[in-house]
XYZ file of C-alpha atoms in Angstrom:
505
model
C 202.255 44.355 236.088
C 198.854 42.783 235.550
C 198.285 39.335 236.943
C 196.867 36.444 234.940
C 194.710 33.825 236.580
C 195.586 30.463 235.065
C 192.885 27.788 234.799
C 194.595 25.542 237.330
C 195.064 28.378 239.818
C 191.720 27.553 241.408
C 192.815 24.038 242.366
C 193.537 23.201 245.958
C 196.941 22.056 247.081
C 195.488 18.657 247.877
C 194.231 18.192 244.331
C 197.604 19.156 242.920
C 199.355 16.741 245.212
C 197.403 13.801 243.746
C 198.469 13.351 240.091
C 196.284 11.345 237.737
C 199.150 10.496 235.404
C 202.850 11.030 235.016
C 204.714 12.428 232.013
C 208.397 11.861 231.350
C 210.661 14.539 229.935
C 214.321 14.195 229.011
C 216.922 15.909 231.096
C 215.728 15.071 234.621
C 218.161 14.091 237.397
C 215.555 12.523 239.695
C 217.110 9.645 241.596
C 214.012 7.474 241.348
C 214.078 7.502 237.588
C 216.571 7.142 234.836
C 218.967 10.048 234.308
C 217.055 11.180 231.229
C 213.596 11.342 232.786
C 211.688 13.568 235.199
C 208.279 12.975 236.741
C 205.845 15.878 236.312
C 202.547 15.688 238.236
C 199.380 16.521 236.240
C 196.530 17.804 238.429
C 193.124 16.175 237.947
C 190.079 18.083 236.765
C 188.015 19.358 239.663
C 185.033 17.144 240.315
C 182.570 19.992 239.757
C 183.656 20.522 236.100
C 183.802 16.866 235.094
C 180.982 16.076 232.618
C 178.231 13.788 233.706
C 179.307 10.755 231.738
C 175.866 9.164 231.476
C 174.164 12.329 230.216
C 177.072 13.057 227.889
C 176.927 9.552 226.399
C 173.163 9.863 225.938
C 173.584 13.199 224.169
C 176.111 11.692 221.764
C 173.804 8.756 221.069
C 170.799 10.995 220.431
C 172.812 13.202 218.078
C 174.011 10.168 216.136
C 170.471 8.775 215.816
C 169.135 12.139 214.680
C 171.787 12.471 211.974
C 171.235 8.887 210.826
C 167.524 9.625 210.493
C 168.291 12.741 208.440
C 170.568 10.808 206.110
C 167.980 8.063 205.598
C 165.328 10.700 204.801
C 167.568 12.859 202.608
C 165.566 12.034 199.477
C 162.236 12.975 201.086
C 163.232 15.960 203.208
C 162.252 19.547 202.454
C 165.709 21.078 202.524
C 166.863 24.549 203.358
C 168.586 26.467 200.576
C 172.308 25.563 200.804
C 174.520 28.253 202.326
C 177.201 28.050 199.650
C 174.670 29.064 196.974
C 173.035 31.907 198.892
C 175.281 34.482 197.267
C 173.536 33.958 193.920
C 170.382 35.821 194.933
C 172.182 38.800 196.408
C 170.905 40.644 199.460
C 167.266 40.351 198.370
C 167.383 36.520 198.388
C 165.001 36.516 195.442
C 165.708 32.836 194.704
C 165.070 31.751 198.302
C 162.224 33.761 199.839
C 158.791 33.672 198.114
C 157.446 36.990 196.893
C 153.664 36.428 197.077
C 152.723 33.031 198.559
C 154.095 30.838 201.351
C 153.871 27.068 200.926
C 154.925 25.027 203.942
C 156.284 26.212 207.313
C 159.643 27.786 206.428
C 158.138 31.130 205.345
C 154.694 30.744 206.884
C 153.458 33.867 208.664
C 155.810 36.374 207.035
C 154.070 39.781 206.841
C 154.543 40.373 203.114
C 152.823 37.051 202.309
C 149.653 37.550 204.370
C 147.501 38.812 201.497
C 147.599 35.412 199.803
C 146.472 33.586 202.961
C 142.863 34.597 202.291
C 143.184 33.529 198.671
C 144.509 30.121 199.753
C 141.585 29.593 202.105
C 139.087 30.601 199.415
C 140.833 28.256 196.969
C 140.530 25.350 199.425
C 136.813 26.044 199.803
C 136.302 26.217 196.025
C 138.194 22.969 195.472
C 136.137 21.017 198.003
C 132.863 22.604 196.940
C 133.445 21.709 193.311
C 134.235 18.097 194.160
C 131.529 17.522 196.748
C 134.056 16.600 199.457
C 133.521 17.636 203.062
C 136.107 19.569 205.018
C 136.107 16.884 207.711
C 136.812 14.112 205.219
C 139.763 15.898 203.668
C 141.089 17.139 207.017
C 141.148 13.622 208.434
C 143.161 12.526 205.410
C 145.674 15.295 206.087
C 145.862 14.377 209.780
C 146.772 10.812 208.837
C 149.988 11.997 207.142
C 150.759 15.132 209.187
C 153.266 13.526 211.572
C 155.216 11.950 208.687
C 155.116 15.277 206.856
C 156.500 17.137 209.866
C 159.532 14.854 209.965
C 160.385 16.018 206.431
C 161.293 19.488 207.727
C 164.165 20.786 209.826
C 163.818 20.227 213.562
C 164.032 23.961 214.200
C 161.024 25.317 212.333
C 160.749 29.120 212.232
C 158.734 31.002 214.820
C 155.260 32.241 213.867
C 154.156 35.146 216.065
C 156.784 34.192 218.629
C 156.008 30.467 218.944
C 156.423 27.211 217.071
C 153.566 25.760 215.064
C 151.637 23.249 217.135
C 150.635 19.931 215.589
C 147.099 21.244 215.004
C 148.383 24.466 213.415
C 150.792 22.465 211.290
C 147.947 20.236 210.036
C 145.809 23.324 209.295
C 148.666 24.770 207.253
C 149.120 21.532 205.273
C 145.375 21.407 204.592
C 145.169 24.969 203.239
C 148.461 24.906 201.314
C 147.817 21.476 199.806
C 144.287 22.338 198.679
C 145.525 25.622 197.217
C 148.200 23.862 195.158
C 145.808 21.225 193.814
C 143.277 23.947 192.959
C 145.843 26.218 191.300
C 147.588 23.457 189.366
C 144.488 21.671 188.049
C 141.691 24.245 187.671
C 140.736 25.702 184.307
C 141.961 29.266 183.953
C 139.000 30.375 181.854
C 136.307 29.000 184.177
C 137.375 30.412 187.537
C 137.381 34.203 188.098
C 139.519 33.848 191.243
C 142.152 31.974 189.263
C 142.004 34.603 186.527
C 142.573 37.308 189.126
C 145.528 35.414 190.616
C 147.172 35.006 187.231
C 146.603 38.576 186.121
C 147.773 40.144 189.380
C 150.682 37.886 190.284
C 150.807 34.954 187.851
C 154.568 34.988 187.126
C 155.367 35.411 190.826
C 153.109 32.482 191.745
C 154.791 30.414 189.054
C 158.161 31.221 190.603
C 157.149 30.763 194.239
C 155.614 27.291 194.040
C 158.925 25.864 192.771
C 161.246 27.387 195.394
C 163.267 24.847 197.375
C 162.188 26.241 200.761
C 158.566 26.677 199.651
C 157.472 23.046 199.368
C 155.181 20.585 201.105
C 155.882 16.837 201.053
C 154.513 14.857 198.130
C 152.665 12.538 200.490
C 150.325 15.457 201.321
C 149.619 16.168 197.653
C 149.269 12.462 196.978
C 146.627 12.149 199.711
C 144.696 15.100 198.266
C 144.944 13.810 194.694
C 143.595 10.453 195.837
C 140.499 12.166 197.239
C 139.996 14.783 194.529
C 140.878 12.544 191.540
C 143.043 15.349 190.164
C 146.695 15.067 189.173
C 149.136 17.975 189.381
C 151.833 16.207 187.350
C 150.378 17.165 183.981
C 150.518 20.856 184.852
C 154.146 20.583 185.974
C 155.047 18.810 182.741
C 153.407 21.500 180.600
C 154.631 24.405 182.696
C 158.237 23.309 182.734
C 158.271 22.694 178.996
C 156.748 26.043 178.069
C 158.649 28.281 180.476
C 162.137 26.975 179.739
C 161.777 26.355 175.997
C 158.846 28.258 174.440
C 158.884 27.857 170.671
C 156.022 29.999 169.446
C 154.725 33.462 170.171
C 151.488 31.918 171.429
C 153.361 29.854 173.982
C 155.326 32.897 175.080
C 152.108 34.807 175.652
C 150.821 32.000 177.868
C 154.138 31.840 179.686
C 154.196 35.603 180.284
C 150.890 35.575 182.114
C 151.769 32.501 184.106
C 148.680 30.636 182.973
C 150.030 27.746 180.969
C 147.936 24.765 181.796
C 146.139 22.040 179.937
C 143.712 23.897 177.723
C 141.434 20.915 177.625
C 138.733 20.271 180.207
C 139.414 19.179 183.733
C 138.206 15.704 182.833
C 141.435 15.161 180.900
C 143.296 15.243 184.209
C 140.982 13.120 186.264
C 142.140 9.685 187.264
C 145.564 8.436 186.224
C 145.223 8.784 182.472
C 147.126 12.060 182.352
C 150.049 10.507 184.152
C 150.392 7.205 182.307
C 153.622 8.427 180.720
C 155.015 9.556 184.075
C 155.339 6.321 186.001
C 159.100 6.700 186.404
C 158.670 9.853 188.507
C 155.479 8.837 190.244
C 156.663 9.542 193.801
C 158.916 12.622 193.900
C 159.591 14.216 197.302
C 157.927 17.494 196.273
C 156.966 19.692 193.294
C 160.463 21.063 192.627
C 161.867 17.539 192.389
C 158.982 16.628 190.079
C 159.815 19.600 187.841
C 163.441 18.492 187.590
C 162.357 14.928 186.816
C 160.002 15.863 183.980
C 162.664 18.062 182.382
C 165.341 15.347 182.205
C 163.273 12.132 182.194
C 164.064 11.172 178.577
C 167.810 11.732 178.708
C 170.032 8.645 178.391
C 170.505 7.040 181.790
C 174.201 7.882 182.041
C 173.430 11.564 181.443
C 170.334 11.562 183.632
C 172.539 10.382 186.501
C 175.558 12.495 185.453
C 177.769 9.425 185.211
C 181.558 9.615 184.951
C 182.612 8.321 181.533
C 186.243 7.607 182.357
C 188.598 8.289 185.233
C 190.939 11.289 185.226
C 189.043 13.367 182.674
C 189.089 16.692 184.437
C 190.584 19.064 181.837
C 191.338 22.643 182.818
C 190.005 23.992 179.525
C 188.130 27.291 179.688
C 186.904 28.742 176.426
C 184.293 31.307 175.422
C 181.648 30.858 172.750
C 183.399 33.152 170.248
C 186.749 31.414 170.707
C 185.051 28.048 170.316
C 183.473 29.066 167.008
C 186.814 30.478 165.865
C 188.311 27.043 166.505
C 185.863 25.386 164.141
C 183.292 24.164 166.675
C 179.799 25.165 165.628
C 177.274 25.982 168.352
C 173.820 24.519 167.728
C 170.569 24.089 169.618
C 169.935 20.379 170.065
C 166.632 18.625 169.499
C 166.658 17.618 173.176
C 164.493 20.235 174.855
C 162.443 20.665 178.002
C 159.385 19.666 175.983
C 160.950 16.351 175.000
C 162.245 15.559 178.484
C 165.833 16.040 177.377
C 166.588 19.382 178.985
C 170.205 20.006 180.041
C 171.595 17.708 177.345
C 174.908 18.645 175.719
C 177.339 16.918 173.397
C 180.417 17.760 171.312
C 181.090 15.673 168.204
C 182.914 15.751 164.857
C 180.905 16.644 161.766
C 181.572 15.694 158.147
C 182.789 16.500 155.484
C 185.756 18.366 157.012
C 185.394 16.863 160.489
C 184.982 20.179 162.207
C 183.280 20.108 165.607
C 179.739 20.775 166.757
C 178.694 21.538 170.314
C 174.966 21.033 170.714
C 173.144 22.190 173.826
C 169.495 22.113 174.829
C 167.881 25.459 173.965
C 167.002 27.648 176.931
C 164.574 30.518 177.382
C 165.270 32.802 180.340
C 162.799 34.932 182.246
C 162.356 35.657 185.960
C 160.549 32.398 186.697
C 162.915 30.289 184.597
C 166.011 31.749 186.251
C 164.564 31.043 189.693
C 163.719 27.462 188.718
C 167.218 26.805 187.414
C 168.860 28.123 190.576
C 166.557 26.096 192.823
C 167.011 22.890 190.809
C 170.767 23.351 191.119
C 170.298 23.919 194.860
C 168.222 20.729 195.086
C 170.990 18.759 193.372
C 173.483 20.265 195.777
C 171.649 19.235 198.956
C 170.508 15.772 198.031
C 172.280 14.551 194.871
C 169.272 13.151 193.057
C 171.109 10.063 191.750
C 172.109 6.887 193.638
C 175.023 7.107 196.070
C 177.769 5.726 193.810
C 181.211 7.084 193.174
C 180.790 7.289 189.385
C 177.538 9.295 189.429
C 176.836 12.629 191.071
C 173.362 13.729 189.929
C 174.506 17.242 188.975
C 172.587 17.322 185.688
C 171.159 20.854 185.697
C 174.295 22.142 187.455
C 176.498 20.680 184.698
C 174.412 22.329 181.987
C 174.464 25.724 183.717
C 178.212 25.406 184.358
C 178.801 24.798 180.647
C 176.798 27.893 179.695
C 178.666 29.924 182.313
C 182.023 28.757 180.923
C 181.015 29.778 177.395
C 180.184 33.346 178.508
C 183.282 35.454 179.038
C 181.974 38.650 177.473
C 178.796 40.068 175.969
C 179.850 38.961 172.476
C 179.729 35.361 173.702
C 176.137 35.863 174.859
C 175.269 37.274 171.437
C 176.840 34.239 169.759
C 174.754 31.885 171.908
C 171.637 33.852 170.980
C 172.521 33.710 167.285
C 173.007 29.951 167.423
C 169.561 29.427 168.967
C 170.949 27.976 172.195
C 169.883 30.928 174.330
C 166.840 33.170 174.232
C 166.190 35.659 176.984
C 164.133 38.649 178.040
C 167.316 40.001 179.645
C 170.009 42.048 177.938
C 173.360 40.535 177.040
C 174.952 42.323 179.999
C 172.310 41.061 182.447
C 172.559 37.504 181.125
C 176.354 37.563 181.370
C 176.267 38.911 184.937
C 173.813 36.200 186.029
C 175.799 33.303 184.592
C 179.171 34.539 185.832
C 177.772 34.862 189.355
C 176.083 31.466 189.046
C 179.223 29.772 187.758
C 181.220 30.872 190.815
C 178.892 29.006 193.181
C 177.877 25.883 191.257
C 179.463 22.471 191.588
C 180.057 21.164 188.023
C 179.023 17.564 187.594
C 180.381 14.688 185.552
C 178.229 15.659 182.545
C 180.124 18.943 182.450
C 183.536 17.276 182.598
C 182.541 14.633 180.031
C 181.531 17.343 177.549
C 184.601 19.411 178.366
C 186.720 16.339 177.658
C 185.059 16.007 174.227
C 185.860 19.650 173.439
C 189.411 19.294 174.745
C 189.953 16.177 172.620
C 188.842 18.021 169.502
C 191.177 20.942 170.273
C 194.216 18.717 170.916
C 193.788 16.546 167.803
C 193.435 19.371 165.247
C 195.871 22.198 166.043
C 196.726 22.993 162.400
C 193.128 22.857 161.185
C 192.043 25.042 164.100
C 194.770 27.601 163.329
C 193.677 27.806 159.675
C 190.013 28.090 160.623
C 190.748 30.798 163.199
C 192.711 32.826 160.627
C 189.909 32.558 158.079
C 187.230 33.355 160.676
C 189.024 36.415 162.052
C 189.879 37.781 158.597
C 186.790 36.761 156.655
C 185.864 40.354 155.766
C 189.360 41.071 154.480
C 189.414 37.775 152.590
C 185.978 38.503 151.101
C 187.096 41.979 150.019
C 190.290 40.557 148.518
C 188.359 37.893 146.619
C 185.978 40.554 145.307
C 188.959 42.601 144.159
C 190.431 39.553 142.424
C 187.098 38.940 140.710
C 186.867 42.512 139.456
C 190.493 42.456 138.329
C 189.923 39.197 136.460
C 186.891 40.701 134.715
C 188.899 43.757 133.638
C 191.785 41.657 132.363
C 189.398 39.438 130.459
C 187.807 42.483 128.830
C 191.202 43.918 127.863
C 192.276 40.587 126.444
C 189.139 40.366 124.315
C 189.814 43.876 122.889
C 193.304 42.896 121.747
C 192.046 39.977 119.728
C 192.021 40.640 115.931
């Protein structure tokens, strides 16, 4: 029989003989106690395994302070991609890891991104040369914000060549990455051969990479550079977001395809603050991805921009595809609220005259590789920081609500086709690819109050009109048969009319 060494077997007899407390159990016959109690000695912990109380207390205090600091900085931190959404990108992590350029420390130094390091350095040189700024002047500006910028990242930054980035290396990285972004986002595509080469060789990938959640630098770095260079990146983000997610003309799609949508005016149109006069309400975002989300939803009504709960207990369990919705008399339409108008992710279900059938209007969406990546990363941003104030009746899941609604409407490929036909969805992907993406996305997203508010509107329509819905569904499903029958009746009536006219004297 094998022996088992119990934890207390190492105690000495003396330690066992000195109990630190006494426990009472029923059933004892000890004379010194009541008939229903027995005294059981509990040995103390050996002195060598007792924690050092002072060090332990200090560790608890430091942990608490560190977490408090993280919570206070949650709106300005550069977050990691949330674990519960990592299944969306599959094994390749295409929505997390940049494909051509690293911005910030999280992916800095990765082998497959080294080619762009030379381009970033050349871009920094071109930016400063064109503006007449010295490297020392700009570098000192970066140094003044470097320590604050470092606090925006996780404590455990990744290793680069086996070691952590020193403060000097971190400042060098901010300098190069920040100058590259300002150069790329504000330079004229037609005037700079290096920028032309970047766009032609990897334009769409660059467009995707600079808006990844883990591929950001703090806004305070960009703000310091914009103050020196008199250039503003916000105009580019406004134009880029509008064109990529809701292109309306073939010309815009051509620009979007090559990743070179930018202000086609001169650089002077961006200098100073004139280009950003209409952007005061998102003047200080934490980073470029947050700025992109802000410009896309800035003109939505406040309650929708915050994803505000309309009324308590409105969480219907309704799940309905696009085809079934149309069969029920709810017409799908593309709303006038688009990414260009700052009303992206808007959705609303309402009754329409004269027969009071329903209409579900959603912001139109164009999907390509860059757009899909942006949507996933904006949803991830909402998940990690909840962009709205910390109140119980708002949750900030604006983009997540919109994507959850689209995912609910897609049960089969015919639903995707119906959304395309209605103008709500346009995509370079096939119906099968689009369906697979949204079904995977819907499994991981957290639907927000905007989603449940709209679902409540649809559910209310369905509950109030059961007879009308049944009639409409019958007509919709048998419209070909009904049309053929009506044609037959028309032909029969014509024949009977002709026969009747022949019988007249």
